[in-house]
């Protein structure tokens, strides 16, 4: 595990710095993509390029201008362009570390798309390395949206994401480009395809009464009530989050059902009636990629990134829960050791992937693209394009797709 102040290319082993072999670890995210003719596209999706000189979109920085060789709203095959008659949005899904960023840039270049992020942690400015945020070069090659929307210490909600996504998608369509959503945040996909959770609105009188009780010193009584009626919500919400605590209480008082039950029912409605493809890796290879990926982030300066954010304003409750960030914050505060922080980050990421795979399996009509480390990115992008173009939808006779069977511990 890297400690603050370590020299580039060294890690701590048994308390002593030692050099990393072969020039350090590599991130499973391709960098510096500027078009189909770039030599990198002949590489494989399993290649792990060096991050030591990778550019990221730090606060106040502007990504470079697009190279202009992409043709918005058209398929580009060499010098041939086919104008799109219709532009349904596409969804490229996959678990963490599945190479979505690299492949999506190549796919977008093939089909004249713009990328809309569907990742709940990419909305935070400055949280670049630990979230594997697309680099400045990638974002200069293909337009990206829904990234760097708020500061890490600011709150952000699914409702705000949906509002921003609707605006961004309208702008993409106005330019004649195809919206390509890329990510793995289930709630964002659910909101985009099914709308927000609809819960009966409580009378204003009830909300006023609850707010008055909270303001007059009844916080603990209300917390105890929430623990009694909705333990799941009580565990999830911060004790000082008055707005959400009161909302959960008023939902129960009005409907007789816990808010968490409403949320579970909403999430179970898994119909996905829009073109969507998931990248699926063999279990053991993905497990190895997780460890290499996190070590690459550490080598590239993740600890220093976290220290910079702390100095600027810190992390919101949600941002502080980001995998890798949370464990390093605990190590910086002396709550756990550095090696323990590294192991926890890797283990918890593998647990997250298992949950993501379970989520992907809940979509019966989802097409899956099996991926291996030797697959060429250009070929994989072409295969995905064929998948999307051939997606008939769940209402047609041949609308069934493969279902993911790969799991990761």
CSV table of C-alpha atoms in Angstrom, one decimal:
chain,number,residue,atom,x,y,z
A,1,UNK,CA,0.0,0.0,0.0
A,2,UNK,CA,1.3,3.4,-0.9
A,3,UNK,CA,1.8,5.8,2.0
A,4,UNK,CA,1.7,9.6,1.7
A,5,UNK,CA,5.0,11.1,0.5
A,6,UNK,CA,6.2,7.9,-1.1
A,7,UNK,CA,8.4,8.2,-4.2
A,8,UNK,CA,6.8,7.5,-7.6
A,9,UNK,CA,7.1,3.8,-8.5
A,10,UNK,CA,7.6,2.5,-4.9
A,11,UNK,CA,5.3,0.8,-2.5
A,12,UNK,CA,5.5,-0.2,1.1
A,13,UNK,CA,6.3,-3.9,1.8
A,14,UNK,CA,6.7,-4.9,5.4
A,15,UNK,CA,7.2,-1.2,6.2
A,16,UNK,CA,9.9,-0.6,3.7
A,17,UNK,CA,9.6,1.0,0.2
A,18,UNK,CA,10.4,-1.3,-2.7
A,19,UNK,CA,10.3,-0.6,-6.4
A,20,UNK,CA,7.5,-2.0,-8.5
A,21,UNK,CA,8.5,-4.4,-11.2
A,22,UNK,CA,8.1,-3.7,-14.9
A,23,UNK,CA,7.5,0.0,-14.5
A,24,UNK,CA,4.6,-0.3,-12.1
A,25,UNK,CA,1.0,-1.5,-12.3
A,26,UNK,CA,-1.3,-0.5,-15.1
A,27,UNK,CA,-4.9,0.7,-15.2
A,28,UNK,CA,-7.4,-1.3,-17.3
A,29,UNK,CA,-8.6,1.9,-18.9
A,30,UNK,CA,-7.1,3.0,-22.2
A,31,UNK,CA,-5.8,6.5,-22.5
A,32,UNK,CA,-5.0,9.0,-25.3
A,33,UNK,CA,-7.6,7.8,-27.8
A,34,UNK,CA,-7.9,10.4,-30.7
A,35,UNK,CA,-9.7,8.5,-33.5
A,36,UNK,CA,-10.0,5.2,-35.3
A,37,UNK,CA,-6.6,5.5,-36.9
A,38,UNK,CA,-4.8,5.8,-33.6
A,39,UNK,CA,-2.4,2.8,-33.2
A,40,UNK,CA,-3.8,2.1,-29.8
A,41,UNK,CA,-7.0,0.7,-31.3
A,42,UNK,CA,-5.0,-2.3,-32.6
A,43,UNK,CA,-4.2,-3.2,-29.0
A,44,UNK,CA,-6.1,-5.5,-26.7
A,45,UNK,CA,-8.7,-4.7,-24.1
A,46,UNK,CA,-6.5,-6.5,-21.5
A,47,UNK,CA,-3.6,-4.2,-22.1
A,48,UNK,CA,-2.8,-2.0,-19.1
A,49,UNK,CA,-1.2,1.3,-20.2
A,50,UNK,CA,0.9,3.5,-18.0
A,51,UNK,CA,-0.9,6.2,-15.9
A,52,UNK,CA,2.2,8.1,-15.0
A,53,UNK,CA,1.6,10.8,-17.6
A,54,UNK,CA,-2.2,10.5,-17.9
A,55,UNK,CA,-4.1,13.7,-18.0
A,56,UNK,CA,-7.3,14.1,-15.9
A,57,UNK,CA,-9.9,16.8,-15.8
A,58,UNK,CA,-9.0,18.5,-12.6
A,59,UNK,CA,-11.1,21.4,-11.3
A,60,UNK,CA,-10.8,24.4,-13.5
A,61,UNK,CA,-9.3,22.5,-16.4
A,62,UNK,CA,-10.9,22.3,-19.8
A,63,UNK,CA,-10.6,19.2,-21.9
A,64,UNK,CA,-8.9,19.7,-25.3
A,65,UNK,CA,-11.1,20.5,-28.2
A,66,UNK,CA,-12.4,17.5,-30.2
A,67,UNK,CA,-10.2,16.4,-33.1
A,68,UNK,CA,-13.2,17.0,-35.3
A,69,UNK,CA,-12.7,13.8,-37.3
A,70,UNK,CA,-15.8,12.1,-35.9
A,71,UNK,CA,-19.0,12.7,-37.8
A,72,UNK,CA,-21.8,13.4,-35.3
A,73,UNK,CA,-25.0,11.5,-36.1
A,74,UNK,CA,-23.4,9.3,-38.7
A,75,UNK,CA,-21.7,5.9,-38.9
A,76,UNK,CA,-18.2,6.3,-40.1
A,77,UNK,CA,-16.5,3.3,-41.8
A,78,UNK,CA,-13.2,4.6,-43.3
A,79,UNK,CA,-14.3,7.5,-45.6
A,80,UNK,CA,-17.9,6.3,-45.8
A,81,UNK,CA,-20.6,8.0,-43.7
A,82,UNK,CA,-24.2,6.8,-43.4
A,83,UNK,CA,-26.6,9.3,-42.0
A,84,UNK,CA,-28.7,7.9,-39.1
A,85,UNK,CA,-32.4,8.0,-39.7
A,86,UNK,CA,-33.2,7.5,-36.1
A,87,UNK,CA,-31.1,7.6,-33.0
A,88,UNK,CA,-32.4,5.5,-30.1
A,89,UNK,CA,-30.1,5.7,-27.1
A,90,UNK,CA,-27.8,2.8,-26.3
A,91,UNK,CA,-26.7,1.5,-22.9
A,92,UNK,CA,-23.2,-0.1,-22.5
A,93,UNK,CA,-23.1,-1.8,-19.1
A,94,UNK,CA,-20.7,-3.9,-17.1
A,95,UNK,CA,-19.2,-4.4,-13.7
A,96,UNK,CA,-16.3,-2.4,-12.3
A,97,UNK,CA,-13.0,-2.9,-14.2
A,98,UNK,CA,-14.6,-4.4,-17.3
A,99,UNK,CA,-13.1,-1.8,-19.6
A,100,UNK,CA,-16.3,0.1,-20.4
A,101,UNK,CA,-14.4,3.4,-20.8
A,102,UNK,CA,-11.9,2.3,-23.3
A,103,UNK,CA,-14.4,0.3,-25.4
A,104,UNK,CA,-17.1,3.0,-25.2
A,105,UNK,CA,-14.7,5.6,-26.8
A,106,UNK,CA,-13.9,3.2,-29.7
A,107,UNK,CA,-17.6,2.4,-30.1
A,108,UNK,CA,-18.7,6.0,-30.0
A,109,UNK,CA,-16.1,6.8,-32.7
A,110,UNK,CA,-17.5,4.1,-34.9
A,111,UNK,CA,-21.1,5.1,-34.7
A,112,UNK,CA,-21.0,8.9,-34.2
A,113,UNK,CA,-22.1,8.8,-30.6
A,114,UNK,CA,-21.5,11.0,-27.6
A,115,UNK,CA,-21.0,9.4,-24.2
A,116,UNK,CA,-23.2,10.1,-21.2
A,117,UNK,CA,-21.8,8.8,-18.0
A,118,UNK,CA,-24.0,6.5,-15.8
A,119,UNK,CA,-21.7,6.4,-12.8
A,120,UNK,CA,-22.6,7.9,-9.5
A,121,UNK,CA,-19.0,8.7,-8.6
A,122,UNK,CA,-17.9,10.4,-11.8
A,123,UNK,CA,-20.1,13.3,-10.9
A,124,UNK,CA,-17.6,14.5,-8.4
A,125,UNK,CA,-14.8,16.9,-9.5
A,126,UNK,CA,-11.3,16.0,-8.6
A,127,UNK,CA,-12.2,12.4,-7.8
A,128,UNK,CA,-10.3,11.2,-10.9
A,129,UNK,CA,-7.9,8.3,-10.2
A,130,UNK,CA,-10.0,6.3,-7.8
A,131,UNK,CA,-13.0,6.4,-10.0
A,132,UNK,CA,-11.1,5.6,-13.2
A,133,UNK,CA,-12.5,8.8,-14.7
A,134,UNK,CA,-12.0,9.2,-18.5
A,135,UNK,CA,-8.9,11.1,-19.2
A,136,UNK,CA,-8.7,14.6,-20.8
A,137,UNK,CA,-7.5,12.9,-24.0
A,138,UNK,CA,-10.5,10.5,-24.1
A,139,UNK,CA,-12.9,13.4,-23.4
A,140,UNK,CA,-11.3,15.5,-26.1
A,141,UNK,CA,-11.6,12.7,-28.6
A,142,UNK,CA,-15.3,12.0,-27.9
A,143,UNK,CA,-17.7,14.3,-26.2
A,144,UNK,CA,-18.5,13.1,-22.6
A,145,UNK,CA,-21.4,14.3,-20.4
A,146,UNK,CA,-22.5,14.0,-16.8
A,147,UNK,CA,-19.0,14.1,-15.4
A,148,UNK,CA,-17.7,16.6,-12.9
A,149,UNK,CA,-21.1,18.0,-12.0
A,150,UNK,CA,-20.5,18.9,-8.3
A,151,UNK,CA,-17.7,19.2,-5.8
A,152,UNK,CA,-16.9,16.1,-3.6
A,153,UNK,CA,-18.3,17.9,-0.5
A,154,UNK,CA,-21.7,18.7,-2.2
A,155,UNK,CA,-24.7,16.4,-2.1
A,156,UNK,CA,-26.1,14.9,-5.2
A,157,UNK,CA,-29.3,12.8,-5.8
A,158,UNK,CA,-30.8,10.5,-8.4
A,159,UNK,CA,-33.3,13.2,-9.2
A,160,UNK,CA,-30.5,15.7,-10.0
A,161,UNK,CA,-28.8,13.2,-12.1
A,162,UNK,CA,-32.0,12.5,-14.1
A,163,UNK,CA,-32.5,16.2,-14.7
A,164,UNK,CA,-28.9,16.6,-15.9
A,165,UNK,CA,-29.2,13.6,-18.1
A,166,UNK,CA,-32.4,14.8,-19.8
A,167,UNK,CA,-30.7,18.1,-20.6
A,168,UNK,CA,-27.5,16.5,-21.8
A,169,UNK,CA,-29.4,14.0,-24.0
A,170,UNK,CA,-31.4,16.8,-25.6
A,171,UNK,CA,-28.1,18.6,-26.4
A,172,UNK,CA,-26.6,15.4,-27.9
A,173,UNK,CA,-29.7,14.8,-30.1
A,174,UNK,CA,-29.7,18.4,-31.2
A,175,UNK,CA,-26.3,17.9,-32.7
A,176,UNK,CA,-27.5,14.8,-34.5
A,177,UNK,CA,-25.4,12.4,-32.4
A,178,UNK,CA,-26.4,9.2,-30.8
A,179,UNK,CA,-26.7,9.1,-26.9
A,180,UNK,CA,-24.5,6.3,-25.6
A,181,UNK,CA,-24.9,5.8,-21.8
A,182,UNK,CA,-22.0,4.0,-20.2
A,183,UNK,CA,-21.7,2.9,-16.6
A,184,UNK,CA,-22.8,0.5,-13.9
A,185,UNK,CA,-24.9,2.5,-11.4
A,186,UNK,CA,-28.1,0.6,-11.2
A,187,UNK,CA,-30.2,3.4,-9.8
A,188,UNK,CA,-29.2,5.7,-12.6
A,189,UNK,CA,-30.2,3.1,-15.2
A,190,UNK,CA,-33.5,2.5,-13.4
A,191,UNK,CA,-34.3,6.2,-13.3
A,192,UNK,CA,-33.5,6.7,-17.0
A,193,UNK,CA,-35.6,3.8,-18.2
A,194,UNK,CA,-38.4,3.7,-15.6
A,195,UNK,CA,-38.5,7.2,-14.1
A,196,UNK,CA,-38.1,8.1,-10.5
A,197,UNK,CA,-39.7,6.3,-7.6
A,198,UNK,CA,-43.3,7.4,-7.2
A,199,UNK,CA,-44.4,7.5,-3.6
A,200,UNK,CA,-47.6,9.3,-2.5
A,201,UNK,CA,-46.9,12.8,-1.4
A,202,UNK,CA,-47.6,13.6,2.3
A,203,UNK,CA,-49.8,16.5,3.3
A,204,UNK,CA,-47.9,19.7,4.0
A,205,UNK,CA,-49.3,19.7,7.5
A,206,UNK,CA,-47.6,16.5,8.4
A,207,UNK,CA,-44.2,17.6,7.1
A,208,UNK,CA,-44.6,20.9,9.0
A,209,UNK,CA,-45.3,19.0,12.2
A,210,UNK,CA,-42.3,16.7,11.8
A,211,UNK,CA,-40.0,19.6,11.0
A,212,UNK,CA,-41.2,21.5,14.1
A,213,UNK,CA,-40.7,18.5,16.3
A,214,UNK,CA,-37.2,18.1,15.0
A,215,UNK,CA,-36.4,21.8,15.4
A,216,UNK,CA,-37.7,21.7,19.0
A,217,UNK,CA,-35.3,19.0,20.2
A,218,UNK,CA,-37.2,15.9,19.2
A,219,UNK,CA,-34.4,14.5,16.9
A,220,UNK,CA,-33.8,11.4,19.0
A,221,UNK,CA,-37.4,10.5,19.3
A,222,UNK,CA,-37.8,10.7,15.5
A,223,UNK,CA,-34.7,8.7,15.0
A,224,UNK,CA,-36.1,6.0,17.3
A,225,UNK,CA,-39.3,6.1,15.4
A,226,UNK,CA,-37.5,5.5,12.1
A,227,UNK,CA,-35.5,2.6,13.6
A,228,UNK,CA,-38.8,1.0,14.7
A,229,UNK,CA,-40.8,1.4,11.5
A,230,UNK,CA,-38.0,1.2,8.9
A,231,UNK,CA,-34.7,-0.3,10.2
A,232,UNK,CA,-33.2,-0.5,6.7
A,233,UNK,CA,-33.6,3.3,6.2
A,234,UNK,CA,-32.4,4.0,9.7
A,235,UNK,CA,-29.2,2.1,9.0
A,236,UNK,CA,-28.6,3.8,5.7
A,237,UNK,CA,-29.3,7.4,6.7
A,238,UNK,CA,-26.9,9.6,8.6
A,239,UNK,CA,-28.3,10.6,12.1
A,240,UNK,CA,-28.2,14.3,11.1
A,241,UNK,CA,-29.9,13.9,7.7
A,242,UNK,CA,-33.1,15.5,8.9
A,243,UNK,CA,-34.6,15.9,5.4
A,244,UNK,CA,-34.4,12.2,4.5
A,245,UNK,CA,-35.3,10.9,8.0
A,246,UNK,CA,-38.5,13.0,8.1
A,247,UNK,CA,-39.3,11.9,4.5
A,248,UNK,CA,-39.0,8.2,5.5
A,249,UNK,CA,-41.3,8.8,8.6
A,250,UNK,CA,-43.9,10.7,6.6
A,251,UNK,CA,-44.1,8.0,3.9
A,252,UNK,CA,-44.7,5.3,6.6
A,253,UNK,CA,-47.3,7.5,8.4
A,254,UNK,CA,-49.2,8.1,5.1
A,255,UNK,CA,-49.0,4.7,3.5
A,256,UNK,CA,-48.4,2.2,6.3
A,257,UNK,CA,-45.4,0.9,4.3
A,258,UNK,CA,-41.7,1.6,4.9
A,259,UNK,CA,-39.9,3.8,2.4
A,260,UNK,CA,-37.3,1.0,1.9
A,261,UNK,CA,-40.1,-1.3,0.9
A,262,UNK,CA,-41.3,1.1,-1.8
A,263,UNK,CA,-37.7,1.4,-3.0
A,264,UNK,CA,-37.2,-2.4,-3.1
A,265,UNK,CA,-40.3,-2.8,-5.2
A,266,UNK,CA,-39.2,-0.1,-7.6
A,267,UNK,CA,-35.8,-1.7,-8.1
A,268,UNK,CA,-37.4,-5.2,-8.7
A,269,UNK,CA,-39.2,-3.9,-11.8
A,270,UNK,CA,-36.3,-5.0,-14.1
A,271,UNK,CA,-37.8,-4.7,-17.6
A,272,UNK,CA,-35.3,-3.1,-19.9
A,273,UNK,CA,-36.9,-2.3,-23.3
A,274,UNK,CA,-34.0,-0.3,-24.8
A,275,UNK,CA,-30.9,-1.5,-26.6
A,276,UNK,CA,-28.4,-2.6,-23.9
A,277,UNK,CA,-25.2,-4.7,-23.9
A,278,UNK,CA,-23.1,-5.7,-21.0
A,279,UNK,CA,-19.3,-6.5,-21.0
A,280,UNK,CA,-18.8,-9.8,-19.2
A,281,UNK,CA,-15.3,-11.1,-18.1
A,282,UNK,CA,-14.2,-14.5,-16.8
A,283,UNK,CA,-14.4,-14.5,-13.1
A,284,UNK,CA,-10.7,-15.2,-12.2
A,285,UNK,CA,-9.4,-12.7,-14.7
A,286,UNK,CA,-11.6,-9.9,-13.4
A,287,UNK,CA,-10.5,-10.7,-9.9
A,288,UNK,CA,-6.9,-10.2,-10.9
A,289,UNK,CA,-7.7,-7.0,-12.7
A,290,UNK,CA,-9.2,-5.5,-9.6
A,291,UNK,CA,-6.0,-5.8,-7.6
A,292,UNK,CA,-3.8,-4.6,-10.5
A,293,UNK,CA,-6.2,-1.7,-11.1
A,294,UNK,CA,-6.2,-0.5,-7.5
A,295,UNK,CA,-2.4,-0.7,-7.3
A,296,UNK,CA,-2.2,1.3,-10.5
A,297,UNK,CA,-4.3,4.0,-8.9
A,298,UNK,CA,-2.1,4.1,-5.9
A,299,UNK,CA,1.0,4.3,-8.1
A,300,UNK,CA,-0.5,7.2,-10.0
A,301,UNK,CA,-1.2,9.2,-6.8
A,302,UNK,CA,-4.6,8.3,-5.4
A,303,UNK,CA,-3.4,9.1,-1.8
A,304,UNK,CA,-2.3,12.6,-2.9
A,305,UNK,CA,-5.6,13.1,-4.8
A,306,UNK,CA,-7.5,12.4,-1.6
A,307,UNK,CA,-5.3,14.7,0.4
A,308,UNK,CA,-5.9,17.5,-2.1
A,309,UNK,CA,-9.7,17.1,-1.9
A,310,UNK,CA,-9.5,17.1,1.9
A,311,UNK,CA,-7.6,20.4,1.8
A,312,UNK,CA,-10.1,21.9,-0.6
A,313,UNK,CA,-13.3,21.0,1.3
A,314,UNK,CA,-13.5,17.3,2.0
A,315,UNK,CA,-16.0,14.7,1.1
A,316,UNK,CA,-19.8,14.4,1.4
A,317,UNK,CA,-21.2,11.3,3.1
A,318,UNK,CA,-21.8,9.7,-0.3
A,319,UNK,CA,-18.5,10.7,-1.9
A,320,UNK,CA,-16.6,9.4,1.2
A,321,UNK,CA,-18.1,5.9,0.6
A,322,UNK,CA,-16.5,5.5,-2.8
A,323,UNK,CA,-14.4,2.3,-2.8
A,324,UNK,CA,-10.8,3.1,-2.3
A,325,UNK,CA,-11.4,6.6,-1.1
A,326,UNK,CA,-13.1,5.4,2.1
A,327,UNK,CA,-10.3,2.9,3.0
A,328,UNK,CA,-7.6,5.5,2.3
A,329,UNK,CA,-9.4,8.1,4.4
A,330,UNK,CA,-9.5,5.6,7.3
A,331,UNK,CA,-5.8,4.9,6.9
A,332,UNK,CA,-5.0,8.6,6.8
A,333,UNK,CA,-7.0,9.0,10.1
A,334,UNK,CA,-5.1,6.1,11.7
A,335,UNK,CA,-8.2,3.9,12.0
A,336,UNK,CA,-6.6,1.1,9.9
A,337,UNK,CA,-3.2,0.3,8.6
A,338,UNK,CA,-2.1,0.9,5.0
A,339,UNK,CA,-1.9,-2.7,4.0
A,340,UNK,CA,-5.3,-3.3,5.5
A,341,UNK,CA,-6.7,-0.4,3.6
A,342,UNK,CA,-5.4,-1.9,0.4
A,343,UNK,CA,-6.8,-5.3,1.1
A,344,UNK,CA,-10.2,-3.9,2.1
A,345,UNK,CA,-10.5,-1.8,-1.0
A,346,UNK,CA,-9.8,-4.8,-3.2
A,347,UNK,CA,-12.1,-7.1,-1.3
A,348,UNK,CA,-15.0,-4.7,-1.2
A,349,UNK,CA,-14.6,-4.0,-4.9
A,350,UNK,CA,-14.9,-7.7,-5.6
A,351,UNK,CA,-18.0,-7.8,-3.5
A,352,UNK,CA,-19.4,-4.9,-5.4
A,353,UNK,CA,-18.8,-6.7,-8.7
A,354,UNK,CA,-20.7,-9.7,-7.4
A,355,UNK,CA,-23.6,-7.4,-6.7
A,356,UNK,CA,-23.3,-5.8,-10.1
A,357,UNK,CA,-23.4,-9.2,-11.8
A,358,UNK,CA,-26.5,-10.1,-9.8
A,359,UNK,CA,-28.1,-6.8,-11.0
A,360,UNK,CA,-27.2,-7.6,-14.6
A,361,UNK,CA,-28.8,-11.0,-14.3
A,362,UNK,CA,-32.1,-9.4,-13.4
A,363,UNK,CA,-32.5,-8.1,-16.9
A,364,UNK,CA,-33.9,-11.0,-19.0
A,365,UNK,CA,-33.5,-9.1,-22.3
A,366,UNK,CA,-30.0,-7.9,-21.8
A,367,UNK,CA,-27.4,-8.9,-24.4
A,368,UNK,CA,-24.0,-9.8,-23.1
A,369,UNK,CA,-20.6,-9.6,-24.8
A,370,UNK,CA,-18.0,-11.9,-23.4
A,371,UNK,CA,-14.6,-10.2,-23.1
A,372,UNK,CA,-11.1,-11.6,-22.7
A,373,UNK,CA,-7.8,-10.0,-22.2
A,374,UNK,CA,-6.7,-10.8,-25.8
A,375,UNK,CA,-9.7,-9.2,-27.5
A,376,UNK,CA,-8.7,-6.3,-29.7
A,377,UNK,CA,-10.5,-3.1,-28.8
A,378,UNK,CA,-11.3,-2.2,-32.4
A,379,UNK,CA,-12.8,-5.7,-33.0
A,380,UNK,CA,-14.7,-5.6,-29.7
A,381,UNK,CA,-16.2,-2.2,-30.6
A,382,UNK,CA,-17.3,-3.5,-34.0
A,383,UNK,CA,-18.9,-6.5,-32.3
A,384,UNK,CA,-20.8,-4.3,-29.9
A,385,UNK,CA,-21.9,-2.1,-32.8
A,386,UNK,CA,-23.4,-5.2,-34.5
A,387,UNK,CA,-25.0,-6.2,-31.2
A,388,UNK,CA,-26.7,-2.8,-30.9
A,389,UNK,CA,-27.7,-2.6,-34.5
A,390,UNK,CA,-29.3,-6.1,-34.3
A,391,UNK,CA,-31.1,-5.5,-31.0
A,392,UNK,CA,-34.7,-6.3,-31.9
A,393,UNK,CA,-36.2,-5.4,-28.5
A,394,UNK,CA,-38.2,-7.6,-26.1
A,395,UNK,CA,-41.4,-7.3,-28.0
A,396,UNK,CA,-40.1,-9.2,-31.0
A,397,UNK,CA,-40.0,-12.9,-31.4
A,398,UNK,CA,-36.2,-13.2,-31.4
A,399,UNK,CA,-35.6,-10.6,-28.7
A,400,UNK,CA,-34.0,-12.9,-26.2
A,401,UNK,CA,-30.3,-12.3,-25.5
A,402,UNK,CA,-27.6,-14.1,-23.5
A,403,UNK,CA,-27.8,-13.7,-19.7
A,404,UNK,CA,-24.6,-13.2,-17.7
A,405,UNK,CA,-23.5,-16.3,-15.8
A,406,UNK,CA,-20.1,-15.1,-14.7
A,407,UNK,CA,-19.7,-14.2,-11.0
A,408,UNK,CA,-16.9,-12.6,-9.0
A,409,UNK,CA,-16.2,-13.0,-5.3
